[in-house]
Each structure stands twice: as structure tokens, then as C-alpha cells.
Coordinates of C-alpha atoms (C1' of nucleotides) and ligand atoms in Angstrom, one line a residue:
Chain A
M116 CA 168.4 85.1 -67.9
L117 CA 168.3 85.0 -64.2
R118 CA 164.6 85.1 -64.8
I119 CA 162.0 82.9 -63.2
S120 CA 159.3 81.5 -65.4
K121 CA 155.8 83.0 -65.4
L122 CA 154.5 79.8 -63.8
T123 CA 156.7 80.3 -60.8
D124 CA 155.5 83.9 -60.5
Y125 CA 151.9 82.7 -60.7
G126 CA 152.7 80.0 -58.2
T127 CA 154.0 82.6 -55.8
M128 CA 150.8 84.6 -56.2
I129 CA 148.9 81.5 -55.4
L130 CA 150.9 80.8 -52.3
V131 CA 150.5 84.4 -51.1
H132 CA 146.7 84.1 -51.7
L133 CA 146.6 80.9 -49.5
A134 CA 148.6 82.7 -46.8
V135 CA 146.3 85.7 -46.8
Q136 CA 143.2 83.5 -46.7
A137 CA 144.5 81.5 -43.8
R138 CA 145.2 84.7 -42.0
G139 CA 141.5 85.4 -42.1
A140 CA 141.0 87.9 -44.9
K141 CA 137.5 86.5 -45.4
D142 CA 135.8 86.9 -42.1
G143 CA 138.5 88.5 -40.1
V144 CA 139.0 85.2 -38.3
V145 CA 142.4 83.5 -38.4
D146 CA 142.0 80.0 -39.6
P147 CA 145.0 78.0 -40.7
E148 CA 142.7 75.2 -41.6
H149 CA 140.8 77.2 -44.2
L150 CA 140.6 75.4 -47.5
C151 CA 140.6 77.3 -50.8
S152 CA 139.4 75.5 -53.9
A153 CA 141.1 75.9 -57.2
S154 CA 138.4 78.1 -58.5
D155 CA 138.6 80.1 -55.3
V156 CA 142.2 80.8 -55.9
A157 CA 141.7 81.5 -59.6
S158 CA 139.1 84.2 -59.0
G159 CA 141.2 85.6 -56.2
T160 CA 144.3 85.9 -58.2
R161 CA 142.7 86.6 -61.6
L162 CA 144.6 83.8 -63.1
A163 CA 143.2 81.3 -65.6
L164 CA 141.6 78.3 -63.8
P165 CA 143.4 75.5 -65.7
T166 CA 146.7 77.1 -64.9
V167 CA 145.8 77.5 -61.3
Q168 CA 144.8 73.9 -61.1
K169 CA 148.0 72.8 -62.7
L170 CA 150.1 74.8 -60.3
L171 CA 148.1 73.7 -57.2
K172 CA 148.7 70.1 -58.2
V173 CA 152.4 70.8 -58.2
L174 CA 152.3 72.6 -54.9
A175 CA 150.2 69.8 -53.3
R176 CA 152.9 67.3 -54.3
S177 CA 155.4 69.4 -52.5
E178 CA 155.6 69.9 -48.8
L179 CA 154.4 73.5 -48.9
V180 CA 150.7 72.8 -49.5
R181 CA 148.3 70.2 -48.3
S182 CA 145.1 69.2 -50.1
V183 CA 141.8 67.7 -49.2
R184 CA 139.9 65.8 -51.9
G185 CA 136.2 65.5 -52.4
A186 CA 133.4 68.0 -52.0
E187 CA 134.2 70.9 -49.7
G188 CA 137.8 70.0 -50.3
G189 CA 140.6 72.3 -51.3
Y190 CA 144.1 73.5 -50.6
A191 CA 145.8 75.1 -47.7
L192 CA 149.4 75.9 -46.6
A193 CA 151.0 73.0 -44.9
R194 CA 153.3 75.1 -42.8
N195 CA 153.4 78.6 -41.3
P196 CA 154.2 81.2 -44.0
A197 CA 157.1 82.4 -41.9
T198 CA 158.8 79.1 -42.4
I199 CA 158.5 78.9 -46.1
T200 CA 161.3 80.5 -48.0
A201 CA 161.6 81.9 -51.5
A202 CA 164.3 79.4 -52.2
E203 CA 161.9 76.6 -51.4
I204 CA 159.2 78.0 -53.6
L205 CA 161.7 78.2 -56.5
D206 CA 162.7 74.7 -55.8
V207 CA 159.2 73.4 -56.1
F208 CA 158.5 75.1 -59.5
E209 CA 161.9 75.0 -61.1
G210 CA 163.6 72.1 -59.5
P211 CA 166.9 72.5 -57.6
L212 CA 167.9 76.0 -58.7
S213 CA 171.3 76.6 -60.1
I214 CA 172.5 79.5 -62.1
T215 CA 174.5 77.4 -64.5
E216 CA 174.3 73.8 -65.7
C217 CA 177.6 72.8 -64.3
S218 CA 176.5 73.8 -60.8
T219 CA 173.5 71.5 -60.9
A220 CA 174.8 68.1 -60.1
D221 CA 177.9 68.7 -58.0
S222 CA 179.9 70.3 -60.8
R223 CA 179.5 67.5 -63.3
C224 CA 180.4 69.6 -66.2
E225 CA 182.1 68.5 -69.4
L226 CA 183.8 71.9 -69.6
E227 CA 185.0 71.8 -66.1
D228 CA 188.4 70.8 -67.1
G229 CA 189.1 73.8 -69.3
C230 CA 186.8 76.1 -67.4
P231 CA 188.8 79.2 -66.4
T232 CA 186.2 80.4 -64.0
G233 CA 186.8 77.5 -61.7
G234 CA 183.2 77.3 -60.6
A235 CA 182.7 81.0 -60.0
W236 CA 179.1 80.9 -61.0
Q237 CA 178.5 78.1 -58.6
K238 CA 179.7 80.3 -55.8
I239 CA 177.6 83.2 -57.0
N240 CA 174.7 80.8 -57.2
R241 CA 175.2 79.7 -53.7
G242 CA 175.3 83.2 -52.5
I243 CA 172.1 84.1 -54.2
R244 CA 170.5 81.0 -52.8
G245 CA 171.6 82.2 -49.4
A246 CA 169.9 85.4 -50.0
L247 CA 166.7 83.7 -51.2
D248 CA 166.7 81.7 -48.0
E249 CA 166.2 84.9 -46.1
I250 CA 162.9 85.8 -47.8
T251 CA 159.8 84.0 -46.4
L252 CA 156.3 83.7 -47.7
A253 CA 155.2 85.8 -44.8
D254 CA 157.5 88.6 -46.1
L255 CA 155.9 88.3 -49.6
A256 CA 152.5 88.6 -48.1
H257 CA 153.4 91.9 -46.4
P258 CA 154.1 94.2 -49.3
P259 CA 154.6 97.4 -47.3
R260 CA 157.6 96.0 -45.4
E261 CA 161.1 96.1 -46.8
F262 CA 163.1 92.9 -47.1
P263 CA 166.3 92.2 -45.2
L264 CA 167.8 91.5 -48.6
V265 CA 168.4 95.2 -49.3
D266 CA 170.6 95.4 -46.3
L267 CA 173.0 93.1 -48.0
S268 CA 173.9 95.5 -50.8
G269 CA 174.0 98.4 -48.4
R270 CA 177.5 97.8 -47.4
S271 CA 178.8 98.6 -50.9
S272 CA 179.5 101.9 -52.6
R273 CA 179.3 100.5 -56.1
L274 CA 175.7 100.0 -56.0
R275 CA 172.9 101.5 -57.9
H276 CA 169.6 101.3 -56.1
R277 CA 168.6 103.4 -53.2
P278 CA 169.1 102.0 -49.7
T279 CA 165.6 102.0 -48.5
P280 CA 164.4 105.6 -48.8
G281 CA 162.1 107.2 -46.3
Q282 CA 159.2 104.8 -46.8
G283 CA 158.5 103.0 -43.6
Chain B
M939 CA 164.7 79.0 -63.3
L940 CA 167.0 81.5 -62.0
R941 CA 169.4 80.0 -64.4
I942 CA 171.6 81.8 -66.9
S943 CA 171.9 80.5 -70.4
K944 CA 174.8 78.5 -71.6
L945 CA 175.9 81.3 -73.8
T946 CA 176.2 83.6 -70.9
D947 CA 178.3 80.9 -69.1
Y948 CA 180.5 80.6 -72.2
G949 CA 180.7 84.3 -72.5
T950 CA 182.0 84.5 -68.9
M951 CA 184.6 81.9 -69.7
I952 CA 185.7 84.0 -72.6
L953 CA 186.0 87.1 -70.5
V954 CA 188.0 85.3 -67.9
H955 CA 190.3 84.0 -70.7
L956 CA 190.8 87.6 -71.9
A957 CA 191.5 88.7 -68.4
V958 CA 194.1 86.0 -67.9
Q959 CA 195.8 86.6 -71.2
A960 CA 196.0 90.3 -70.5
R961 CA 197.6 89.5 -67.2
G962 CA 200.4 87.8 -69.1
A963 CA 199.7 84.1 -68.9
K964 CA 201.5 83.7 -72.2
D965 CA 205.0 85.1 -71.6
G966 CA 204.7 86.1 -68.0
V967 CA 204.6 89.7 -69.2
V968 CA 201.6 91.9 -68.2
D969 CA 200.1 93.4 -71.4
P970 CA 196.7 94.9 -71.2
E971 CA 197.0 95.5 -75.0
H972 CA 197.4 91.9 -75.8
L973 CA 194.9 90.9 -78.5
C974 CA 193.3 87.5 -78.6
S975 CA 191.9 86.2 -81.9
A976 CA 188.6 84.3 -81.8
S977 CA 190.4 81.0 -82.6
D978 CA 192.8 81.8 -79.9
V979 CA 190.0 82.1 -77.4
A980 CA 188.3 79.0 -78.8
S981 CA 191.2 76.8 -78.3
G982 CA 191.9 78.3 -75.0
T983 CA 188.5 77.7 -73.6
R984 CA 187.8 74.6 -75.6
L985 CA 184.5 76.0 -76.9
A986 CA 183.4 75.7 -80.5
L987 CA 184.9 78.4 -82.7
P988 CA 181.6 79.6 -84.3
T989 CA 180.1 80.0 -80.8
V990 CA 183.1 81.9 -79.6
Q991 CA 182.9 84.2 -82.6
K992 CA 179.3 84.9 -82.0
L993 CA 179.9 85.7 -78.4
L994 CA 182.9 87.9 -79.0
K995 CA 180.8 89.9 -81.5
V996 CA 178.3 90.5 -78.8
L997 CA 181.0 91.4 -76.3
A998 CA 182.6 93.8 -78.8
R999 CA 179.4 95.7 -79.2
S1000 CA 179.3 96.1 -75.4
E1001 CA 181.6 98.3 -73.5
L1002 CA 183.4 95.4 -72.0
V1003 CA 185.6 94.3 -74.9
R1004 CA 187.3 96.2 -77.7
S1005 CA 188.2 94.8 -81.0
V1006 CA 190.8 95.4 -83.7
R1007 CA 189.9 94.4 -87.2
G1008 CA 192.1 93.1 -89.9
A1009 CA 195.2 90.8 -89.9
E1010 CA 196.8 90.6 -86.5
G1011 CA 193.6 91.9 -85.0
G1012 CA 191.7 90.4 -82.2
Y1013 CA 189.9 91.2 -78.9
A1014 CA 190.9 92.5 -75.6
L1015 CA 189.2 93.8 -72.5
A1016 CA 188.3 97.4 -72.7
R1017 CA 188.5 98.0 -69.0
N1018 CA 190.3 96.7 -66.0
P1019 CA 188.8 93.4 -64.9
A1020 CA 188.3 94.8 -61.4
T1021 CA 185.9 97.3 -62.7
I1022 CA 183.7 94.8 -64.6
T1023 CA 180.9 93.3 -62.5
A1024 CA 179.0 90.1 -62.9
A1025 CA 175.8 92.2 -63.2
E1026 CA 177.3 94.0 -66.3
I1027 CA 178.2 90.7 -67.8
L1028 CA 174.7 89.4 -67.4
D1029 CA 173.4 92.6 -68.8
V1030 CA 175.4 92.1 -72.0
F1031 CA 174.3 88.6 -72.7
E1032 CA 170.8 88.6 -71.4
G1033 CA 169.7 92.2 -71.5
P1034 CA 168.6 94.1 -68.5
L1035 CA 168.1 91.3 -66.0
S1036 CA 164.9 90.9 -64.1
I1037 CA 163.7 88.0 -62.2
T1038 CA 160.1 88.4 -63.3
E1039 CA 158.4 89.9 -66.3
C1040 CA 156.6 92.6 -64.3
S1041 CA 159.9 93.9 -63.0
T1042 CA 161.3 94.4 -66.4
A1043 CA 159.9 97.7 -67.5
D1044 CA 159.1 99.6 -64.3
S1045 CA 156.3 97.3 -63.2
R1046 CA 154.3 97.5 -66.3
C1047 CA 152.4 94.3 -65.5
E1048 CA 148.9 93.4 -66.5
L1049 CA 148.5 91.4 -63.3
E1050 CA 149.8 94.2 -61.1
D1051 CA 146.3 95.2 -60.0
G1052 CA 145.4 91.8 -58.6
C1053 CA 148.9 90.8 -57.7
P1054 CA 149.1 89.9 -54.0
T1055 CA 152.8 90.0 -53.8
G1056 CA 153.0 93.7 -54.4
G1057 CA 156.2 93.6 -56.3
A1058 CA 157.9 91.3 -54.0
W1059 CA 159.9 89.6 -56.7
Q1060 CA 161.0 93.0 -58.0
K1061 CA 162.6 93.7 -54.6
I1062 CA 164.2 90.3 -54.5
N1063 CA 165.5 90.9 -57.9
R1064 CA 167.0 94.2 -56.9
G1065 CA 168.7 92.6 -54.0
I1066 CA 170.2 89.9 -56.1
R1067 CA 171.4 92.5 -58.6
G1068 CA 173.0 94.4 -55.7
A1069 CA 174.8 91.2 -54.8
L1070 CA 175.9 90.6 -58.4
D1071 CA 177.3 94.1 -58.5
E1072 CA 179.8 93.0 -55.9
I1073 CA 181.4 90.4 -58.0
T1074 CA 184.0 91.5 -60.5
L1075 CA 185.7 89.8 -63.4
A1076 CA 188.8 90.0 -61.4
D1077 CA 187.2 87.9 -58.8
L1078 CA 186.1 85.4 -61.4
A1079 CA 189.6 85.1 -62.7
H1080 CA 190.8 84.2 -59.2
P1081 CA 189.1 80.9 -58.4
P1082 CA 190.9 80.2 -55.1
R1083 CA 189.6 83.3 -53.4
E1084 CA 186.2 83.4 -51.9
F1085 CA 183.6 86.0 -52.8
P1086 CA 182.3 88.7 -50.6
L1087 CA 178.9 87.5 -51.5
V1088 CA 179.0 84.7 -49.0
D1089 CA 179.3 87.2 -46.2
L1090 CA 175.9 88.4 -47.1
S1091 CA 174.2 85.2 -46.0
G1092 CA 176.4 84.8 -43.0
R1093 CA 174.3 86.9 -40.8
S1094 CA 171.5 84.3 -40.9
S1095 CA 170.9 81.2 -39.0
R1096 CA 168.5 79.7 -41.5
L1097 CA 171.2 79.1 -44.0
R1098 CA 172.5 75.9 -45.5
H1099 CA 175.9 76.3 -47.0
R1100 CA 179.1 76.5 -45.1
P1101 CA 180.5 80.0 -44.4
T1102 CA 183.8 79.6 -46.1
P1103 CA 185.4 76.4 -44.6
G1104 CA 189.1 76.1 -44.3
Q1105 CA 190.0 76.4 -47.8
G1106 CA 192.3 79.4 -48.2
Chain C
dA350 C1' 123.3 54.3 -52.7
dG351 C1' 123.8 58.1 -55.8
dG352 C1' 125.0 62.5 -57.3
dA353 C1' 127.7 66.7 -56.9
dT354 C1' 132.0 68.5 -55.8
dA355 C1' 136.8 68.9 -56.2
dC356 C1' 141.5 67.1 -56.3
dT357 C1' 145.1 63.7 -59.2
dG358 C1' 147.7 62.4 -62.9
dG359 C1' 149.1 62.8 -67.2
dA360 C1' 148.7 63.8 -72.2
dC361 C1' 148.8 67.2 -75.6
dT362 C1' 149.9 71.4 -78.5
dA363 C1' 151.2 76.0 -79.8
dA364 C1' 154.4 79.4 -79.1
dG365 C1' 158.7 81.0 -77.8
dA366 C1' 163.5 80.9 -76.4
dT367 C1' 168.0 78.8 -77.0
dA368 C1' 172.2 76.9 -79.2
dG369 C1' 174.8 76.4 -82.8
dT370 C1' 176.2 77.0 -87.6
dC371 C1' 177.1 79.5 -91.8
dC372 C1' 177.7 83.2 -95.3
dC373 C1' 179.2 87.5 -97.0
dA374 C1' 180.9 92.2 -96.3
dT375 C1' 184.6 95.0 -94.4
dA376 C1' 189.0 96.4 -92.4
dT377 C1' 194.0 95.9 -91.7
dA378 C1' 199.0 94.1 -92.2
dG379 C1' 202.4 92.8 -95.0
Chain D
dC535 C1' 196.8 92.1 -103.8
dT536 C1' 196.2 88.6 -100.5
dA537 C1' 195.8 86.5 -96.1
dT538 C1' 193.9 87.3 -91.8
dA539 C1' 190.4 88.5 -88.8
dT540 C1' 186.4 91.1 -87.2
dG541 C1' 181.1 92.7 -88.2
dG542 C1' 176.5 91.9 -89.1
dG543 C1' 173.2 89.1 -89.7
dA544 C1' 170.3 85.0 -91.4
dC545 C1' 169.0 80.5 -90.6
dT546 C1' 167.5 76.1 -88.4
dA547 C1' 167.0 72.2 -85.2
dT548 C1' 166.0 71.6 -80.5
dC549 C1' 164.4 72.4 -76.1
dT550 C1' 161.5 74.7 -72.8
dT551 C1' 157.5 77.0 -71.5
dA552 C1' 152.6 78.1 -71.1
dG553 C1' 148.3 76.8 -71.4
dT554 C1' 144.5 73.5 -72.0
dC555 C1' 142.0 69.3 -71.6
dC556 C1' 140.4 64.7 -70.2
dA557 C1' 139.7 60.5 -67.6
dG558 C1' 140.2 58.8 -62.8
dT559 C1' 139.5 59.0 -57.7
dA560 C1' 138.1 60.6 -53.2
dT561 C1' 134.8 62.9 -50.2
dC562 C1' 130.5 65.1 -48.7
dC563 C1' 125.5 65.4 -48.6
dT564 C1' 121.0 64.0 -49.4
Ligands
FES1644 S1 181.5 75.7 -67.5 FE1 181.1 74.0 -66.2 S2 182.5 74.2 -64.6 FE2 182.8 76.0 -65.8
FES1645 S1 152.5 89.5 -61.3 FE1 153.2 91.5 -62.1 S2 153.2 92.8 -60.4 FE2 152.8 90.8 -59.6

DNA sequence: AGGATACTGGACTAAGATAGTCCCATATAG
DNA sequence: CTATATGGGACTATCTTAGTCCAGTATCCT
């Protein structure tokens, strides 16, 4: 459905939470080393604790988040939010993203022979991925700002949504 | 997963098949009125007949395909392929597409209150939709050509895929 | 050392979505 | 009237998703 799973949505919320905390939402002090515990994140995001734990585990296994075990341990972003893209986030939670099955593993598709689209979806997928590469976690943590992505569709006349109305 | 279902993929293949047939792949004669029966499409796309029948029914209920009942009946595109967009195709098979649940019905989301992303995915979704509005069925039926979509990511330096290598 | 804290890994289940098939009714051509 | 072909829907096996829970391990603090 061109729809990401709830877990990915939650996961993004968690990442944004971590980004905001590191920025110093707590004491107004910027501290990239600030560790958030799972329960910390759960209450901050209002998600169920077990779910948060599960997702943080996944994140910790990725290169996006680092973890410290033991008492006073917790999670923190491993990199600067500006260097973490939406595409990477999707990769972590949903595996290498591909819009169709055939585009997953280098076009290994049983239907490829008779497929009239000639890998059209693959190309669309690549384009979308390119767009997703533009969005960073830092962008996600700054709701008021518009995304560069809307520029992309601005060059068309066939489009439906408003091209950034007077809002900034 | 940012992944469309198999049925949508099949459905696209069917649409492309109809487009090609109307273009006159059969006798070399262009005939927008040419009707394809379900079994016709099934053998042409190498998909299972029952599945093709199911999908053609869905398509016929949409505004993309028209049908003629009875003997010598069949299906044909209702509009010019150049006016049918990928976004419309996805709409038909997957309903109004939205990348997250909260973006489905005008941000009616239980988590919206505590959501730190502030509808970020919604905006991403809108951008992707805009990109999908650019692709037409006519594009899909012309594999050799590149899509305008790749231009979109071309303005970035963070991107991964090649910007249309010597292929045309 | 010993207890408290907190991450790690994986198993497990209920609910939902998906893919695919089949049946019967209806409409049209000949 | 009969063969052809769509229309609408029911139905089920399978897969995926969402959510929970438990046993293990590392670290801090007393
Ligand atoms: S369906 Fe797989 S390549 Fe087209
Ligand atoms: S999770 Fe629904 S608005 Fe953010």
C-alpha cells in the first residue's frame, strides 16, 4: 500500500525523541551524550513500554543508535540527526525498501520475462528512495519547517497539493 | 514497507497490456476501442486467469478501464494512457494511499498529541504522491525511456543512484 | 560482593492483511 | 437458445504485523 508499518512510525517517533533529548530539551543544555532509558522514551512518546523496548533493540543493532548497558545505561543517537535520512530509518525497520518484490534483489523476478512494465516500478522506487534520501532526522525534529521534498513536485502542473502556502 | 502489494503490481501489468494492445500490437493498427478479454490478458501477461479476472473487475469499477459484457465483450482503457497516473493506479488498488495511518483521514491520529514528528510523514507522503503524479501509464508502457522522477533527486549530492547513465 | 538497574536476544500469540480460487448471476452476439 | 464473457461477491490458506513476555548479561553503586 505504499504504507509504512506502525512500528516504523513509532520507531521514527522514538528517534525524534532521542534527537530532541540530545539537543537539550531537558535542561536546555546540549548534550549529545545524553542517554535515554527505554522507560524514558516510552513516557516521552506515550507509546507502550514493551513496544518501545522492542524497537530500541532493533535500533541499537543498527548504526543509528548506540546503547549503554547496565544501571544508568540507555540509548542515544549514534550520529548527528542531520546525517540520518528517512531512507535509512525505513531500511532499519523494514529492511531494504522496495516498492515491488521484483525490485528487491536485483530484479530476480519470475514474471520478469513476461512483464510488460519492464521494471517501471523499480525506477519509480528508486526515485522515491532518492526523495527519501533528502529528508533527515533533523528535518523530522523541526515540524515548523517545510521539506525540500515539496519543491520536487512544484515543477508540475498536474499536481494536487498546494506548493507551500504562506506558512513560513 | 513502502511496498505495494503483488496485486497492484499485477494490476499495473494488466493496464500496460491494455495500453499496448490499444496501441495496436496485434495487427499494427492503432485501435483504442480494441477489447481484451480476461483470458486474453491472462495469457498475455502470464498471470493466473482467476487473478486477472479479479483485478479487471476492480479496474472496471474504477474510471481507468471500461468493460463490455456479453460475447465478444472485454476490457479496454477508458482514457488515454498519457492521462493515467501511477498515483491513480495505486489509488484504485490500494485505496487512498498514505504512508502512515495518521495521514489517512486528515490527521485523525490518537498519538497526534504527543507525536514529536508533527506530521512529518504526512508531508513526506504528500511529496511522494506528487512524484507519483508525474508518472503516467504511457511512461510505464515505454520501458526504454527514463522517468522525469529521477530528475527530482538529481539536485542533491547525498544521493546514491546514478543520474541516468548512457542508456538511451 | 551483592543488589538494583537496564539493555539483549529471542519466543510466543492474537489479530489483521494478502493472495488466490471459486460460484452464481447477468448481459450480449449470433 | 446457447456460447461467451463480465459482475459481484464469498471463501480460505497463508503471511505479516503488533504487541507482550521471559530468561540472560552487563554495569553502577553501596
Ligand atoms: S513483475 Fe517482476 S519484473 Fe515485472
Ligand atoms: S503518530 Fe499520528 S500524528 Fe504522529
